[in-house]
mmCIF file of C-alpha atoms in Angstrom:
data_model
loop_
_atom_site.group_PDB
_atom_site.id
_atom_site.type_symbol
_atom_site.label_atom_id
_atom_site.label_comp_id
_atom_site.label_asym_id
_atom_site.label_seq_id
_atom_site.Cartn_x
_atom_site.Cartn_y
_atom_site.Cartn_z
ATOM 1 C CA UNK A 1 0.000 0.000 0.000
ATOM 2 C CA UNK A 2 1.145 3.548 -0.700
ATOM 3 C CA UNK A 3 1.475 5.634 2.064
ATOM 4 C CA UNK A 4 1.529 9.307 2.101
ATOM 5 C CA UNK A 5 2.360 11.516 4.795
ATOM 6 C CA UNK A 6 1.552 15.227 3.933
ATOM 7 C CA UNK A 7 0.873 19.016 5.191
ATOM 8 C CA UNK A 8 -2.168 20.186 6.072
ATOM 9 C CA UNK A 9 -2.844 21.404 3.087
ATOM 10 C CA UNK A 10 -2.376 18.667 0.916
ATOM 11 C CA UNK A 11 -4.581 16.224 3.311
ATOM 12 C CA UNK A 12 -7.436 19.206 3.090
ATOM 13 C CA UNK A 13 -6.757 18.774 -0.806
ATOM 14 C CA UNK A 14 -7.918 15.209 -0.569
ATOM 15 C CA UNK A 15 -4.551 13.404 -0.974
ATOM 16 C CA UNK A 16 -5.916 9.807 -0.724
ATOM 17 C CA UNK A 17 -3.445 6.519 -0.166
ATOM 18 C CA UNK A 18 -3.084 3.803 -2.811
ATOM 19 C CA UNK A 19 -1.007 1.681 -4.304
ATOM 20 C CA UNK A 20 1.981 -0.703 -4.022
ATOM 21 C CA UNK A 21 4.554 1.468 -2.685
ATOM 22 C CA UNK A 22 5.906 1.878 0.734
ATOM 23 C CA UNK A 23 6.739 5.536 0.794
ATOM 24 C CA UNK A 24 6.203 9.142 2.431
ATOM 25 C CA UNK A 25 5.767 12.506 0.977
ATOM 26 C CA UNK A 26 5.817 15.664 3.345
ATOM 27 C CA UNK A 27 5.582 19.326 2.515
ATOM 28 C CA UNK A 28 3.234 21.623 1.353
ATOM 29 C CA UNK A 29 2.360 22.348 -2.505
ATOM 30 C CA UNK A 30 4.653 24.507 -4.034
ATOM 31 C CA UNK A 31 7.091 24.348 -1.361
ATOM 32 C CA UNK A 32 10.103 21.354 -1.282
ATOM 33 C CA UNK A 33 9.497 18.159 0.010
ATOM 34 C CA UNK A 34 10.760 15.889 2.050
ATOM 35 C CA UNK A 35 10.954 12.555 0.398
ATOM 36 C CA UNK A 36 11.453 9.117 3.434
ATOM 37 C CA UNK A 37 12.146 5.740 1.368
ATOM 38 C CA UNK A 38 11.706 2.507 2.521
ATOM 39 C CA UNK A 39 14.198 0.238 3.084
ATOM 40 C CA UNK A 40 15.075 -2.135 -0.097
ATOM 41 C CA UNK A 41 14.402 -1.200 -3.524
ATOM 42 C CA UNK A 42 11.804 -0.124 -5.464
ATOM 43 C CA UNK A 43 8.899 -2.706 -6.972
ATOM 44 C CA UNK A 44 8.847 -3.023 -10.494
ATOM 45 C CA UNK A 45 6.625 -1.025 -13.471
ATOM 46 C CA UNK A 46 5.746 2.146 -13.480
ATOM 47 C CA UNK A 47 3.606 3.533 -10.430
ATOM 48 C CA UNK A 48 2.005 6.883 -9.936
ATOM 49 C CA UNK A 49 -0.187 8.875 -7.376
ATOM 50 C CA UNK A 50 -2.112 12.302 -7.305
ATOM 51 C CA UNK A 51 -1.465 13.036 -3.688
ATOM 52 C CA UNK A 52 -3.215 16.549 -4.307
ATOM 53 C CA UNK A 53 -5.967 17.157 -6.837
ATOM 54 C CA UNK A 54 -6.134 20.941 -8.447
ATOM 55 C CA UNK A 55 -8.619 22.624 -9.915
ATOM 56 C CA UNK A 56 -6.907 24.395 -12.641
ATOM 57 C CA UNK A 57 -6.566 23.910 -16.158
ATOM 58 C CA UNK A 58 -6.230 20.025 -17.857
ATOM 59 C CA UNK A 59 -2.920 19.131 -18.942
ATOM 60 C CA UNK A 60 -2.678 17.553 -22.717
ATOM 61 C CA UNK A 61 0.291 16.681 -25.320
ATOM 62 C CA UNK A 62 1.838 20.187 -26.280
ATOM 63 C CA UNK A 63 0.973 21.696 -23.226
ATOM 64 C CA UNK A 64 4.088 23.751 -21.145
ATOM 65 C CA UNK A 65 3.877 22.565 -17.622
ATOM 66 C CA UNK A 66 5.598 24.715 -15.140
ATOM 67 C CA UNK A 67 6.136 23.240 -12.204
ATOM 68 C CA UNK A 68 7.897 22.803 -9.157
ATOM 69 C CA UNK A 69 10.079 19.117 -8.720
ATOM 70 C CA UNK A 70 12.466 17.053 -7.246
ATOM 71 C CA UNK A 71 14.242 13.711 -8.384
ATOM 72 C CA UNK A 72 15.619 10.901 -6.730
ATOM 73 C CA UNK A 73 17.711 7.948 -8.293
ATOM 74 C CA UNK A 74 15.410 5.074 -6.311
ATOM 75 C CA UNK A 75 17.806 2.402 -5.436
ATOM 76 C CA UNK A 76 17.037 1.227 -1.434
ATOM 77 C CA UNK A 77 20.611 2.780 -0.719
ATOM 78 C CA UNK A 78 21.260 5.747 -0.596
ATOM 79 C CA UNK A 79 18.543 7.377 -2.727
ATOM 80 C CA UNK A 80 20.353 10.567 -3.724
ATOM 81 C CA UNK A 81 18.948 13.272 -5.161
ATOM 82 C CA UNK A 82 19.940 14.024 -8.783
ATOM 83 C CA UNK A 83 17.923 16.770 -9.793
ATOM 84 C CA UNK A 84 15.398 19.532 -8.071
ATOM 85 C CA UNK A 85 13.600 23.023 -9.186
ATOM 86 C CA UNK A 86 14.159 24.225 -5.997
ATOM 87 C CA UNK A 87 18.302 23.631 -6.396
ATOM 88 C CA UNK A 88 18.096 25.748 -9.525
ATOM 89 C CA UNK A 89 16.122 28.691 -8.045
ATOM 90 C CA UNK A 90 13.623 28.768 -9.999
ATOM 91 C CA UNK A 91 10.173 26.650 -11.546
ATOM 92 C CA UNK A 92 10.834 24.538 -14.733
ATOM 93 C CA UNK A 93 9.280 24.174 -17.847
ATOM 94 C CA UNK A 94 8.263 20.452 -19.147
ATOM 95 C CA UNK A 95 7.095 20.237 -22.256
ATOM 96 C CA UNK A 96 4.319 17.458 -22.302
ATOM 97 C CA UNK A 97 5.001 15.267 -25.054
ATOM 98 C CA UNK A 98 8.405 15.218 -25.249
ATOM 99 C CA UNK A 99 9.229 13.721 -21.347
ATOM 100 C CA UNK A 100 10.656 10.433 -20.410
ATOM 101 C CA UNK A 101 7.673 8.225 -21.222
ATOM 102 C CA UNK A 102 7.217 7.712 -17.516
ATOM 103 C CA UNK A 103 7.102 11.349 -16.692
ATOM 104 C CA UNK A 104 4.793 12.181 -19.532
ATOM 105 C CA UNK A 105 2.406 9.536 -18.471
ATOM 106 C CA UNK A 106 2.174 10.726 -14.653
ATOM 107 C CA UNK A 107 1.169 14.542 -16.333
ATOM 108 C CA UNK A 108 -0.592 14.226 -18.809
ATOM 109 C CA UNK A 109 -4.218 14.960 -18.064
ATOM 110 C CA UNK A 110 -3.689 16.243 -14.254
ATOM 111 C CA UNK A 111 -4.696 19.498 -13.255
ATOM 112 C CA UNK A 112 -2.471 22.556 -12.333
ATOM 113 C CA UNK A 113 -2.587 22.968 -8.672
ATOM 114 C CA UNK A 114 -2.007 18.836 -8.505
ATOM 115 C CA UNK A 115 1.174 17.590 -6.770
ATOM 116 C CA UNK A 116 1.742 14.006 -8.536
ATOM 117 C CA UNK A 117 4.425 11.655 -7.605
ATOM 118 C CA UNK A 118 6.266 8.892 -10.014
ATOM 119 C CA UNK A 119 8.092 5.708 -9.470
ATOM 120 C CA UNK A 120 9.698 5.442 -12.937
ATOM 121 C CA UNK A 121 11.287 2.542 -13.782
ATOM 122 C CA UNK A 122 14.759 2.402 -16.457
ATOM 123 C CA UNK A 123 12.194 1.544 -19.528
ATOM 124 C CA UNK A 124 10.195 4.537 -19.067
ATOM 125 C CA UNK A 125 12.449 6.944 -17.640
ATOM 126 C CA UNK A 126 16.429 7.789 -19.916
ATOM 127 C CA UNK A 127 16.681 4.690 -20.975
ATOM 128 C CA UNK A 128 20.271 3.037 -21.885
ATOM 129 C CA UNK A 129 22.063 6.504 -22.382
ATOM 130 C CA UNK A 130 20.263 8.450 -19.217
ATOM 131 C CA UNK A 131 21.745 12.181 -18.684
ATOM 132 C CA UNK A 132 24.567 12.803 -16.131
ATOM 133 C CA UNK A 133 24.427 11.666 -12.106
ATOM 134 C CA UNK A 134 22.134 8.683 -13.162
ATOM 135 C CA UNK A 135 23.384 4.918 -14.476
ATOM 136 C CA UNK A 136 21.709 2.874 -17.027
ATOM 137 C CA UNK A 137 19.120 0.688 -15.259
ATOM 138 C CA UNK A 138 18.319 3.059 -12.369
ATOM 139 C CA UNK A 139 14.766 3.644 -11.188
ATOM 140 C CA UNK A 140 13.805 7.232 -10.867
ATOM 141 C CA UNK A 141 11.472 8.772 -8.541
ATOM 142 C CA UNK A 142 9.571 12.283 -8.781
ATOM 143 C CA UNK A 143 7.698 14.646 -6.861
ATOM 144 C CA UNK A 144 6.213 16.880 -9.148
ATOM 145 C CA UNK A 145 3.498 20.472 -8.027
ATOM 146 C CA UNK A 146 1.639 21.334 -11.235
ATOM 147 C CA UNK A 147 2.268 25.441 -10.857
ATOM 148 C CA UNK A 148 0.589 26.293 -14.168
ATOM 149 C CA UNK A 149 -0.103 24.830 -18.032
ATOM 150 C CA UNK A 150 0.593 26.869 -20.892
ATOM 151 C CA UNK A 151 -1.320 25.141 -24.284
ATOM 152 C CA UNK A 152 -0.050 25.275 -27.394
ATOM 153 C CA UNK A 153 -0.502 28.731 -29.318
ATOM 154 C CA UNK A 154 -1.055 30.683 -26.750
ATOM 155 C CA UNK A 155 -0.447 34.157 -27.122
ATOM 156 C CA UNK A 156 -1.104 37.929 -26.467
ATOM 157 C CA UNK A 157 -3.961 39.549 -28.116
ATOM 158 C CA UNK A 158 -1.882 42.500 -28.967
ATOM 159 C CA UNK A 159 -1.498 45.307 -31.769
ATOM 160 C CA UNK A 160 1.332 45.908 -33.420
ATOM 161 C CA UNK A 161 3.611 49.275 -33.628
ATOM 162 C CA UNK A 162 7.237 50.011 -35.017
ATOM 163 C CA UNK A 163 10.248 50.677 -34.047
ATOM 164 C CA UNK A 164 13.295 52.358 -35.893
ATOM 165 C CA UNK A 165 11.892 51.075 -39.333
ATOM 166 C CA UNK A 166 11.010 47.565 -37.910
ATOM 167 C CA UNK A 167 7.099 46.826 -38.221
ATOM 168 C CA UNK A 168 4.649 44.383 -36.424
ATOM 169 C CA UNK A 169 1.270 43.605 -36.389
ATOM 170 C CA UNK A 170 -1.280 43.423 -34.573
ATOM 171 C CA UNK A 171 -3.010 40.187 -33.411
ATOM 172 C CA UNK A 172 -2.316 36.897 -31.762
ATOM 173 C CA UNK A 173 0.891 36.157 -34.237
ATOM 174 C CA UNK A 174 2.661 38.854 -34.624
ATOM 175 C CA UNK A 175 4.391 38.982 -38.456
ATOM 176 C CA UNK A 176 7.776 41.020 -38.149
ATOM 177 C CA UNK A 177 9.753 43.149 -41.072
ATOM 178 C CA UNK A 178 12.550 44.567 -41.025
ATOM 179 C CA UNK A 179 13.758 47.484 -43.532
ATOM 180 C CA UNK A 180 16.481 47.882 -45.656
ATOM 181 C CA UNK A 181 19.749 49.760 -44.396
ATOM 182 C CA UNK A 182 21.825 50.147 -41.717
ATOM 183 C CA UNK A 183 19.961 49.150 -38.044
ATOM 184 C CA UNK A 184 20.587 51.573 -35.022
ATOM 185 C CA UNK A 185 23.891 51.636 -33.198
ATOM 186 C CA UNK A 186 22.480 50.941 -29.900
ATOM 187 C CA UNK A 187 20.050 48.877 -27.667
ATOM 188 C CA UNK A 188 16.985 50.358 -28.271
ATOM 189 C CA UNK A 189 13.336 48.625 -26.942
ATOM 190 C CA UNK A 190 9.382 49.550 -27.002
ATOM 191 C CA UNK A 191 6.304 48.334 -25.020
ATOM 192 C CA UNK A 192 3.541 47.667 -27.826
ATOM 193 C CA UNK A 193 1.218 46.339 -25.584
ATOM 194 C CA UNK A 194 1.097 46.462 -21.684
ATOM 195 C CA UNK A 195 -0.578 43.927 -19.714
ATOM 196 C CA UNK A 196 -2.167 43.432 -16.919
ATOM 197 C CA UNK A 197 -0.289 40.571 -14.916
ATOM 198 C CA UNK A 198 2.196 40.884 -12.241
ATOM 199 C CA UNK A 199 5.147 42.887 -13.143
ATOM 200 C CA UNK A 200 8.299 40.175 -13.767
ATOM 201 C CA UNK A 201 11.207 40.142 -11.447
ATOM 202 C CA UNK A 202 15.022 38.814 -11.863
ATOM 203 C CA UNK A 203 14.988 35.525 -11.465
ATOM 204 C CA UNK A 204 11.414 34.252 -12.509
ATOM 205 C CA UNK A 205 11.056 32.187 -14.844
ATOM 206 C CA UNK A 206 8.645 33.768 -18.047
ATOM 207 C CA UNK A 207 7.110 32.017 -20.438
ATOM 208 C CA UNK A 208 7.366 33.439 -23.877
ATOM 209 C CA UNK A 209 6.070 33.088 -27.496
ATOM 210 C CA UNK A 210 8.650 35.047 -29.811
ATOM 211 C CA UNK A 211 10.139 35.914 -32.606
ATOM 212 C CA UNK A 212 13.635 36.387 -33.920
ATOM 213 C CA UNK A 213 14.923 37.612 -37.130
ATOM 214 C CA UNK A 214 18.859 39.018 -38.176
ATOM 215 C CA UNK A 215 19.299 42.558 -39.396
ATOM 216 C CA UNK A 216 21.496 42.258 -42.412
ATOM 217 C CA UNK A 217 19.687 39.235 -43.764
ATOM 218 C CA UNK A 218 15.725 40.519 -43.038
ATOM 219 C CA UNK A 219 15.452 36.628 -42.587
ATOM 220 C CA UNK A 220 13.597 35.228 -39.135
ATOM 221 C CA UNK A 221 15.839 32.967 -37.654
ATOM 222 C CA UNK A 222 14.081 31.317 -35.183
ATOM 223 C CA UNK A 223 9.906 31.719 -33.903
ATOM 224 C CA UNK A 224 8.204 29.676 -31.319
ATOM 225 C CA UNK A 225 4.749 30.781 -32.989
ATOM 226 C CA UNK A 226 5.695 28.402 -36.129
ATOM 227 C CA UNK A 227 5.350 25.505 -33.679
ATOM 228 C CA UNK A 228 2.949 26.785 -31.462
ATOM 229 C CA UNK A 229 4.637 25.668 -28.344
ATOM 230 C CA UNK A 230 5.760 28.490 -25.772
ATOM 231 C CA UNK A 231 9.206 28.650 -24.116
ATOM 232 C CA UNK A 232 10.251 29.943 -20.461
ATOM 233 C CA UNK A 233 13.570 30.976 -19.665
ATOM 234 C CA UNK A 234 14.671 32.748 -16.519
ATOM 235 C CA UNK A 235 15.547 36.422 -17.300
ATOM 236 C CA UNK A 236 17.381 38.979 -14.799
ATOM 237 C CA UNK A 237 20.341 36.435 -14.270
ATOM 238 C CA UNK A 238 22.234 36.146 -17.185
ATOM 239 C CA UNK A 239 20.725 32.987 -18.373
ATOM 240 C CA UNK A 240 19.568 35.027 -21.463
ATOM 241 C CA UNK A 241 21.103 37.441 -23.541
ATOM 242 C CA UNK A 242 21.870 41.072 -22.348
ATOM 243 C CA UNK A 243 19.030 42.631 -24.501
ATOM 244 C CA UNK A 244 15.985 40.087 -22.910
ATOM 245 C CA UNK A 245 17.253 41.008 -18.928
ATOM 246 C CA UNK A 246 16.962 44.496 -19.983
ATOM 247 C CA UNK A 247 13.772 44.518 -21.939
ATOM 248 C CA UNK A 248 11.925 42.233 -19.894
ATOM 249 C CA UNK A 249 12.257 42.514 -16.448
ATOM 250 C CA UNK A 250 9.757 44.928 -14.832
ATOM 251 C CA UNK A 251 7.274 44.060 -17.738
ATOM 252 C CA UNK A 252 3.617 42.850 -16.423
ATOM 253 C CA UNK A 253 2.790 39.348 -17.977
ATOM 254 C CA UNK A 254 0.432 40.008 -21.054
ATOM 255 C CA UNK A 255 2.841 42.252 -22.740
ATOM 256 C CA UNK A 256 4.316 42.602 -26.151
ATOM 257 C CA UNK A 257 7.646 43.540 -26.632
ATOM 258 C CA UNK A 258 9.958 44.472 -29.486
ATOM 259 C CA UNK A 259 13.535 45.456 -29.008
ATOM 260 C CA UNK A 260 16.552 45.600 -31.875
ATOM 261 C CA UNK A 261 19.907 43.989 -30.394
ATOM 262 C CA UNK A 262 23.183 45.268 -31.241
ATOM 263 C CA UNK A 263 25.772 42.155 -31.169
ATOM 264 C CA UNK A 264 27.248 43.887 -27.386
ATOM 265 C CA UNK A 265 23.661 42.962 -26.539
ATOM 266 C CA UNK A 266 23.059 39.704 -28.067
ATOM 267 C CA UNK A 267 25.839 36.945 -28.602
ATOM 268 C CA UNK A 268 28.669 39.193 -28.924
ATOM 269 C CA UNK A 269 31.699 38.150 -30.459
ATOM 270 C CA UNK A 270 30.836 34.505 -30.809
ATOM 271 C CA UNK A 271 27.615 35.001 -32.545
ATOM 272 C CA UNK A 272 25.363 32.044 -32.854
ATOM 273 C CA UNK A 273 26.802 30.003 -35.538
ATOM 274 C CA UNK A 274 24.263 27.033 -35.316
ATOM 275 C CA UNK A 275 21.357 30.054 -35.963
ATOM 276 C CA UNK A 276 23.472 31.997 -39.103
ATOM 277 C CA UNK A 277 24.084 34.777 -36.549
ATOM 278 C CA UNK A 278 27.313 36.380 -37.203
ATOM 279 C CA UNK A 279 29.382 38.603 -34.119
ATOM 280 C CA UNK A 280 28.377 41.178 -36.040
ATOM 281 C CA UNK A 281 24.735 41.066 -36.567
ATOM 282 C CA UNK A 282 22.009 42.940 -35.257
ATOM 283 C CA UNK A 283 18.719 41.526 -34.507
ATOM 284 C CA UNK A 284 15.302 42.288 -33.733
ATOM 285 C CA UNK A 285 13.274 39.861 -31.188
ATOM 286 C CA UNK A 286 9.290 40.553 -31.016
ATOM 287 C CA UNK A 287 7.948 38.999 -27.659
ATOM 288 C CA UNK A 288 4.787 38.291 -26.124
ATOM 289 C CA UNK A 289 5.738 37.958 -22.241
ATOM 290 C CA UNK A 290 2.659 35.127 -21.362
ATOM 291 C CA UNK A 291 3.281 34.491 -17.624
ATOM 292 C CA UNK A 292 6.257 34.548 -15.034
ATOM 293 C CA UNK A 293 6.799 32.499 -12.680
#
């Protein structure tokens, strides 16, 4: 039987106990837990629990799941953790559909505001080539708080505005051009829509839809809207490029943004050869700023 030792809050949530495992969970949603294994290892197959039921939105394939998490390598030793949100600072962003097969099977289909633990086996978590701090054939184990879900397309219903010659409209895709000639020498950033979420701080994490195109070439480069699926990066830190910290923190969530990036702003003398981006090219980013985190 699977027991389950939680907060307050969780038991007023209706966490309910079931299931072949031997194991407690403590802690309140949203906040770490505190993970007690019982002695020997794991049983076999994969084996999940809802230990608290939300009442947000439904999660389904092409979703963004932000979320809160921790992750144990399940062996009846030692149990070590290899992996947590809460290490990093910061929620993270798991893209339903393209998990570990275990992991995608314990989301899909819960409800943000759900904390949902996972006894993954090797066959449905990395498989033979698993990522650093875990071996081929270990079981993994996951405590997972379902923060918010992001579905594919989403968007800001925005108009659109220029900036130094660079156009975009209005509406939930944004197209971009950029003119002909020589961009401006410096940084250089507009609001075309405010919103009316929480202002962003250093640190969050925001989830985007965006656009990116290169100066020189008037060619986009790279645009989350052609796939549909958002992306959340943490901004105030460094994690992203000068000209995103600057542009973006402060903003509230339901914003539009456009900004041109001189390289001392973008990826400076490197450039981004895998993109086409030269150490000398400007570019011009359009963003819709969806929710932080």
């Amino acid at each position: 039987m699977l027991r389950t030792m939680t907060a307050l809050l969780l038991l007023a949530a209706g966490c309910t106990a079931a299931g072949p495992l031997d194991l407690w969970v403590d802690g309140a949603f949203g906040a770490r837990p505190q993970v007690v294994f019982p002695g020997g290892k794991p049983a076999r197959g994969l084996q999940v629990e809802e230990l608290a039921t939300g009442k947000g939105a439904r999660l389904g394939a092409g979703d963004v799941a932000i979320v809160q998490y921790t992750a144990h390598v399940w062996d009846g030793g030692r149990n070590r953790l290899v992996d947590s949100s809460f290490n990093r600072g910061a929620p993270a962003a798991f893209p339903v559909g393209a998990l570990v097969p275990g992991l995608d099977k314990a989301l899909r289909g819960r409800t943000v505001g759900s904390r949902v633990i996972a006894a993954i086996p090797p066959e449905d978590g990395f498989g033979p080539n698993p990522p650093r701090g875990v071996a081929p054939g270990e079981e993994l184990f996951y405590v997972v708080d379902i923060l918010g879900a992001h579905a594919k397309g989403v968007s800001v219903e925005a108009g659109g505005g220029t900036l130094a010659g660079v156009r975009v409209s209005g509406g939930p895709r944004p197209g971009l051009w950029v003119p002909e000639g020589p961009p401006p020498a410096g940084f250089v950033t507009k609001l075309l829509a405010e919103g009316q979420g929480r202002r962003t701080r250093a640190g969050q994490l925001v989830v985007t839809q965006y656009e990116g195109a290169v100066w020189s070439l008037r060619r986009v480069f790279e645009a989350t809207w052609a796939s549909g699926q958002p992306k959340a990066f943490r901004i105030g830190d460094g994690s992203v490029i000068k000209a995103w910290d600057k542009a973006l923190v402060g903003v509230p969530a339901g914003s539009r943004v456009l900004m041109i990036v001189p390289p001392s702003y973008g990826y400076g003398a490197a450039g981004l050869p895998a993109a086409g981006i030269k150490s000398s090219d400007t570019l011009v980013f359009v963003v819709d700023v969806i929710a932080a985190y």
